[in-house]
Amino acid sequence: MNTLLMIEDDLELAEILSEFLEQCGFKVAVEDDPFKALSILKLQKFDAVILDLTLPGMDGLEVCKAIRERQNIPIIISSARSDVSDKINALELGADDYLPKPYDPRELEARLHSVLRRYDALVALEAETQSDFKLNESAMQIIYKSRPLDLTNAEYGILGHMIKKQGMVVSREDLIHNVSAINEDSSNKSIDVMMGRIRNKIGDKGLIESIRGIGYKLLK
């Protein structure tokens, strides 16, 4: 499940968009104060930001610049400002897309999926070039140090997802929601059992670090 931060001071619109996106499988947090939003981004992990430009106390373009200077995260501008210079400036400051208001929420959903796919592909490519793991999704195969791993579908899904997020903490809930071979009713204990089998098959148990109370991290 992808987690979004929506920085929007029109709370009525934010509620409408949030309800729609949550029905589409996203988890959405809303913040109307840009300063608080920037603080939240320092403390919590989000998969993308939906950013209005007309905000109280700080222009959205400045918010966009501040986010991009700190982290590489998808940013979609959602704004009623129609001046083409705003769009150009936003894209030059690091925004990934610009969606003029008003718009159909389905277009926002489509653009989110598009930009998230691009980022996931880049993250996976970067992780693979720096990793001893090679992920071949078309063949559903994972190779570790030139050795193919004999994995079940669920084990392949778990390890493949962790390779894409190598170096990042992956919660058990994230695995349940994003690995199709895992039943959504699976318990934390069953995830832990599968992770133990994966460690044994890799042969280097220290590669997967347990993060107490949260989940796991595949070390680089």
mmCIF file of C-alpha atoms in Angstrom:
data_model
loop_
_atom_site.group_PDB
_atom_site.id
_atom_site.type_symbol
_atom_site.label_atom_id
_atom_site.label_comp_id
_atom_site.label_asym_id
_atom_site.label_seq_id
_atom_site.Cartn_x
_atom_site.Cartn_y
_atom_site.Cartn_z
ATOM 1 C CA MET A 1 0.000 0.000 0.000
ATOM 2 C CA ASN A 2 1.497 3.325 -1.084
ATOM 3 C CA THR A 3 1.399 6.138 1.455
ATOM 4 C CA LEU A 4 0.801 9.688 0.238
ATOM 5 C CA LEU A 5 1.203 13.096 1.859
ATOM 6 C CA MET A 6 -1.273 15.620 0.502
ATOM 7 C CA ILE A 7 -0.283 19.239 1.234
ATOM 8 C CA GLU A 8 -3.531 21.088 0.587
ATOM 9 C CA ASP A 9 -5.245 23.957 2.423
ATOM 10 C CA ASP A 10 -8.649 23.356 0.809
ATOM 11 C CA LEU A 11 -9.721 20.761 3.361
ATOM 12 C CA GLU A 12 -13.013 20.018 1.641
ATOM 13 C CA LEU A 13 -11.203 19.132 -1.579
ATOM 14 C CA ALA A 14 -8.559 17.216 0.382
ATOM 15 C CA GLU A 15 -11.272 15.104 2.013
ATOM 16 C CA ILE A 16 -12.875 14.284 -1.354
ATOM 17 C CA LEU A 17 -9.547 13.331 -2.931
ATOM 18 C CA SER A 18 -8.418 11.365 0.128
ATOM 19 C CA GLU A 19 -11.600 9.295 0.238
ATOM 20 C CA PHE A 20 -11.293 8.508 -3.468
ATOM 21 C CA LEU A 21 -7.598 7.584 -3.276
ATOM 22 C CA GLU A 22 -8.138 5.404 -0.214
ATOM 23 C CA GLN A 23 -10.800 3.506 -2.151
ATOM 24 C CA CYS A 24 -8.104 2.965 -4.807
ATOM 25 C CA GLY A 25 -5.758 1.400 -2.261
ATOM 26 C CA PHE A 26 -3.664 4.392 -1.173
ATOM 27 C CA LYS A 27 -3.128 5.563 2.383
ATOM 28 C CA VAL A 28 -3.385 9.363 2.564
ATOM 29 C CA ALA A 29 -2.247 11.867 5.191
ATOM 30 C CA VAL A 30 -3.385 15.487 4.779
ATOM 31 C CA GLU A 31 -1.598 18.602 6.033
ATOM 32 C CA ASP A 32 -2.701 22.168 5.300
ATOM 33 C CA ASP A 33 0.320 23.829 6.932
ATOM 34 C CA PRO A 34 3.403 23.673 4.669
ATOM 35 C CA PHE A 35 5.835 24.077 7.569
ATOM 36 C CA LYS A 36 4.284 21.143 9.440
ATOM 37 C CA ALA A 37 4.257 19.142 6.210
ATOM 38 C CA LEU A 38 8.012 19.599 5.760
ATOM 39 C CA SER A 39 8.571 18.505 9.358
ATOM 40 C CA ILE A 40 6.400 15.418 8.863
ATOM 41 C CA LEU A 41 8.420 14.472 5.772
ATOM 42 C CA LYS A 42 11.550 14.422 7.926
ATOM 43 C CA LEU A 43 10.003 12.007 10.403
ATOM 44 C CA GLN A 44 7.809 9.719 8.314
ATOM 45 C CA LYS A 45 8.265 7.795 5.088
ATOM 46 C CA PHE A 46 5.909 8.576 2.204
ATOM 47 C CA ASP A 47 5.846 7.173 -1.316
ATOM 48 C CA ALA A 48 4.670 10.409 -2.987
ATOM 49 C CA VAL A 49 3.582 13.991 -2.310
ATOM 50 C CA ILE A 50 0.531 15.769 -3.761
ATOM 51 C CA LEU A 51 1.276 19.475 -3.447
ATOM 52 C CA ASP A 52 -0.912 22.556 -3.834
ATOM 53 C CA LEU A 53 0.895 25.776 -4.745
ATOM 54 C CA THR A 54 -1.283 28.325 -2.955
ATOM 55 C CA LEU A 55 -0.573 27.657 0.709
ATOM 56 C CA PRO A 56 -0.640 29.773 3.880
ATOM 57 C CA GLY A 57 2.708 31.233 4.893
ATOM 58 C CA MET A 58 4.834 29.572 2.231
ATOM 59 C CA ASP A 59 4.452 29.311 -1.512
ATOM 60 C CA GLY A 60 4.100 25.801 -2.886
ATOM 61 C CA LEU A 61 7.044 26.323 -5.221
ATOM 62 C CA GLU A 62 9.263 26.883 -2.200
ATOM 63 C CA VAL A 63 7.830 23.754 -0.597
ATOM 64 C CA CYS A 64 8.601 21.795 -3.764
ATOM 65 C CA LYS A 65 12.177 23.079 -3.759
ATOM 66 C CA ALA A 66 12.642 22.239 -0.067
ATOM 67 C CA ILE A 67 11.340 18.688 -0.541
ATOM 68 C CA ARG A 68 13.506 18.015 -3.563
ATOM 69 C CA GLU A 69 16.641 19.307 -1.807
ATOM 70 C CA ARG A 70 16.097 16.798 1.003
ATOM 71 C CA GLN A 71 14.868 13.652 -0.692
ATOM 72 C CA ASN A 72 14.073 11.876 -3.918
ATOM 73 C CA ILE A 73 10.315 11.357 -3.750
ATOM 74 C CA PRO A 74 7.613 11.719 -6.432
ATOM 75 C CA ILE A 75 5.930 15.143 -6.320
ATOM 76 C CA ILE A 76 2.696 15.856 -8.171
ATOM 77 C CA ILE A 77 1.559 19.490 -8.224
ATOM 78 C CA SER A 78 -2.208 19.921 -7.821
ATOM 79 C CA SER A 79 -2.963 23.608 -8.389
ATOM 80 C CA ALA A 80 -5.569 26.050 -9.650
ATOM 81 C CA ARG A 81 -2.822 28.455 -10.719
ATOM 82 C CA SER A 82 -2.977 28.530 -14.502
ATOM 83 C CA ASP A 83 0.079 30.681 -15.278
ATOM 84 C CA VAL A 84 2.401 28.629 -17.483
ATOM 85 C CA SER A 85 5.390 30.076 -15.603
ATOM 86 C CA ASP A 86 4.199 28.326 -12.429
ATOM 87 C CA LYS A 87 4.147 25.008 -14.266
ATOM 88 C CA ILE A 88 7.602 25.582 -15.749
ATOM 89 C CA ASN A 89 9.043 26.670 -12.412
ATOM 90 C CA ALA A 90 7.519 23.678 -10.612
ATOM 91 C CA LEU A 91 8.975 21.216 -13.096
ATOM 92 C CA GLU A 92 12.366 22.926 -13.009
ATOM 93 C CA LEU A 93 12.350 22.768 -9.201
ATOM 94 C CA GLY A 94 11.870 18.999 -9.308
ATOM 95 C CA ALA A 95 8.136 18.299 -9.553
ATOM 96 C CA ASP A 96 7.363 15.151 -11.542
ATOM 97 C CA ASP A 97 3.940 16.185 -12.819
ATOM 98 C CA TYR A 98 1.568 19.172 -12.816
ATOM 99 C CA LEU A 99 -2.185 18.678 -12.654
ATOM 100 C CA PRO A 100 -4.295 21.858 -13.096
ATOM 101 C CA LYS A 101 -7.466 22.144 -11.027
ATOM 102 C CA PRO A 102 -10.230 21.250 -11.499
ATOM 103 C CA TYR A 103 -9.618 17.667 -12.581
ATOM 104 C CA ASP A 104 -11.218 14.252 -12.340
ATOM 105 C CA PRO A 105 -9.793 12.321 -9.340
ATOM 106 C CA ARG A 106 -9.332 9.356 -11.676
ATOM 107 C CA GLU A 107 -6.690 11.361 -13.552
ATOM 108 C CA LEU A 108 -4.834 11.982 -10.298
ATOM 109 C CA GLU A 109 -4.931 8.250 -9.568
ATOM 110 C CA ALA A 110 -3.588 7.442 -13.049
ATOM 111 C CA ARG A 111 -0.762 9.967 -12.744
ATOM 112 C CA LEU A 112 0.163 8.644 -9.309
ATOM 113 C CA HIS A 113 0.422 5.103 -10.634
ATOM 114 C CA SER A 114 2.514 6.339 -13.571
ATOM 115 C CA VAL A 115 5.021 8.294 -11.509
ATOM 116 C CA LEU A 116 5.270 5.552 -8.862
ATOM 117 C CA ARG A 117 6.025 2.964 -11.556
ATOM 118 C CA ARG A 118 8.841 5.149 -12.878
ATOM 119 C CA TYR A 119 10.332 5.653 -9.422
ATOM 120 C CA ASP A 120 10.049 1.960 -8.526
ATOM 121 C CA ALA A 121 11.875 1.036 -11.744
ATOM 122 C CA LEU A 122 14.675 3.522 -11.003
ATOM 123 C CA VAL A 123 15.021 2.347 -7.404
ATOM 124 C CA ALA A 124 15.103 -1.283 -8.510
ATOM 125 C CA LEU A 125 17.754 -0.541 -11.155
ATOM 126 C CA GLU A 126 19.894 1.378 -8.681
ATOM 127 C CA ALA A 127 19.573 -1.366 -6.083
ATOM 128 C CA GLU A 128 20.464 -4.067 -8.596
ATOM 129 C CA THR A 129 23.610 -2.319 -9.794
ATOM 130 C CA GLN A 130 24.844 -2.039 -6.202
ATOM 131 C CA SER A 131 23.672 -5.428 -4.981
ATOM 132 C CA ASP A 132 24.791 -9.062 -4.960
ATOM 133 C CA PHE A 133 21.167 -9.899 -5.841
ATOM 134 C CA LYS A 134 19.863 -10.038 -9.411
ATOM 135 C CA LEU A 135 16.097 -9.941 -9.816
ATOM 136 C CA ASN A 136 14.651 -11.398 -13.022
ATOM 137 C CA GLU A 137 10.933 -10.656 -12.817
ATOM 138 C CA SER A 138 10.031 -12.155 -16.201
ATOM 139 C CA ALA A 139 11.490 -15.516 -15.116
ATOM 140 C CA MET A 140 10.439 -15.073 -11.458
ATOM 141 C CA GLN A 141 14.011 -15.818 -10.450
ATOM 142 C CA ILE A 142 16.428 -14.303 -7.955
ATOM 143 C CA ILE A 143 20.171 -14.889 -8.194
ATOM 144 C CA TYR A 144 22.499 -14.256 -5.249
ATOM 145 C CA LYS A 145 26.211 -14.062 -6.029
ATOM 146 C CA SER A 146 25.682 -15.950 -9.319
ATOM 147 C CA ARG A 147 23.674 -18.680 -7.518
ATOM 148 C CA PRO A 148 19.964 -19.095 -8.372
ATOM 149 C CA LEU A 149 17.834 -19.341 -5.223
ATOM 150 C CA ASP A 150 15.215 -22.101 -4.944
ATOM 151 C CA LEU A 151 12.261 -20.068 -3.631
ATOM 152 C CA THR A 152 8.542 -20.639 -3.269
ATOM 153 C CA ASN A 153 6.230 -18.054 -4.873
ATOM 154 C CA ALA A 154 5.727 -16.310 -1.532
ATOM 155 C CA GLU A 155 9.451 -16.323 -0.742
ATOM 156 C CA TYR A 156 10.226 -14.972 -4.215
ATOM 157 C CA GLY A 157 7.637 -12.199 -3.742
ATOM 158 C CA ILE A 158 8.990 -11.221 -0.328
ATOM 159 C CA LEU A 159 12.654 -11.178 -1.327
ATOM 160 C CA GLY A 160 11.901 -9.477 -4.662
ATOM 161 C CA HIS A 161 10.002 -6.701 -2.877
ATOM 162 C CA MET A 162 12.859 -6.259 -0.404
ATOM 163 C CA ILE A 163 15.438 -6.099 -3.211
ATOM 164 C CA LYS A 164 13.454 -3.224 -4.738
ATOM 165 C CA LYS A 165 13.616 -1.475 -1.350
ATOM 166 C CA GLN A 166 17.130 -2.582 -0.440
ATOM 167 C CA GLY A 167 18.529 -0.578 2.450
ATOM 168 C CA MET A 168 15.049 0.575 3.497
ATOM 169 C CA VAL A 169 12.900 -0.761 6.343
ATOM 170 C CA VAL A 170 10.023 -2.885 5.026
ATOM 171 C CA SER A 171 7.130 -3.510 7.403
ATOM 172 C CA ARG A 172 5.273 -6.816 7.585
ATOM 173 C CA GLU A 173 2.121 -4.948 6.554
ATOM 174 C CA ASP A 174 3.919 -3.620 3.472
ATOM 175 C CA LEU A 175 4.825 -7.186 2.495
ATOM 176 C CA ILE A 176 1.280 -8.451 3.025
ATOM 177 C CA HIS A 177 -0.189 -5.678 0.861
ATOM 178 C CA ASN A 178 2.409 -5.797 -1.919
ATOM 179 C CA VAL A 179 3.245 -9.490 -2.327
ATOM 180 C CA SER A 180 0.421 -11.164 -4.220
ATOM 181 C CA ALA A 181 1.452 -14.668 -3.139
ATOM 182 C CA ILE A 182 0.843 -13.793 0.515
ATOM 183 C CA ASN A 183 -2.683 -14.109 1.862
ATOM 184 C CA GLU A 184 -3.936 -10.814 3.312
ATOM 185 C CA ASP A 185 -4.983 -12.720 6.445
ATOM 186 C CA SER A 186 -1.420 -13.880 7.050
ATOM 187 C CA SER A 187 -0.071 -13.241 10.525
ATOM 188 C CA ASN A 188 3.181 -11.582 11.494
ATOM 189 C CA LYS A 189 4.367 -14.978 12.708
ATOM 190 C CA SER A 190 3.867 -16.570 9.279
ATOM 191 C CA ILE A 191 5.846 -13.725 7.681
ATOM 192 C CA ASP A 192 8.636 -14.310 10.211
ATOM 193 C CA VAL A 193 8.678 -18.040 9.387
ATOM 194 C CA MET A 194 8.984 -17.337 5.645
ATOM 195 C CA MET A 195 11.734 -14.806 6.322
ATOM 196 C CA GLY A 196 13.634 -17.459 8.282
ATOM 197 C CA ARG A 197 13.445 -19.832 5.323
ATOM 198 C CA ILE A 198 14.654 -17.083 2.974
ATOM 199 C CA ARG A 199 17.642 -16.400 5.246
ATOM 200 C CA ASN A 200 18.545 -20.094 5.222
ATOM 201 C CA LYS A 201 18.340 -20.274 1.429
ATOM 202 C CA ILE A 202 20.511 -17.173 0.978
ATOM 203 C CA GLY A 203 23.051 -18.652 3.374
ATOM 204 C CA ASP A 204 24.041 -15.298 4.873
ATOM 205 C CA LYS A 205 21.539 -14.752 7.697
ATOM 206 C CA GLY A 206 23.002 -11.354 8.566
ATOM 207 C CA LEU A 207 21.905 -9.875 5.224
ATOM 208 C CA ILE A 208 18.307 -9.480 6.407
ATOM 209 C CA GLU A 209 18.115 -7.397 9.565
ATOM 210 C CA SER A 210 15.092 -7.653 11.863
ATOM 211 C CA ILE A 211 13.712 -4.261 12.903
ATOM 212 C CA ARG A 212 11.926 -4.837 16.198
ATOM 213 C CA GLY A 213 8.222 -4.078 16.114
ATOM 214 C CA ILE A 214 8.278 -3.048 12.439
ATOM 215 C CA GLY A 215 9.685 -5.560 9.987
ATOM 216 C CA TYR A 216 12.927 -6.134 8.106
ATOM 217 C CA LYS A 217 15.707 -4.472 6.151
ATOM 218 C CA LEU A 218 17.782 -6.043 3.374
ATOM 219 C CA LEU A 219 21.260 -4.676 3.894
ATOM 220 C CA LYS A 220 23.367 -3.378 1.024
#
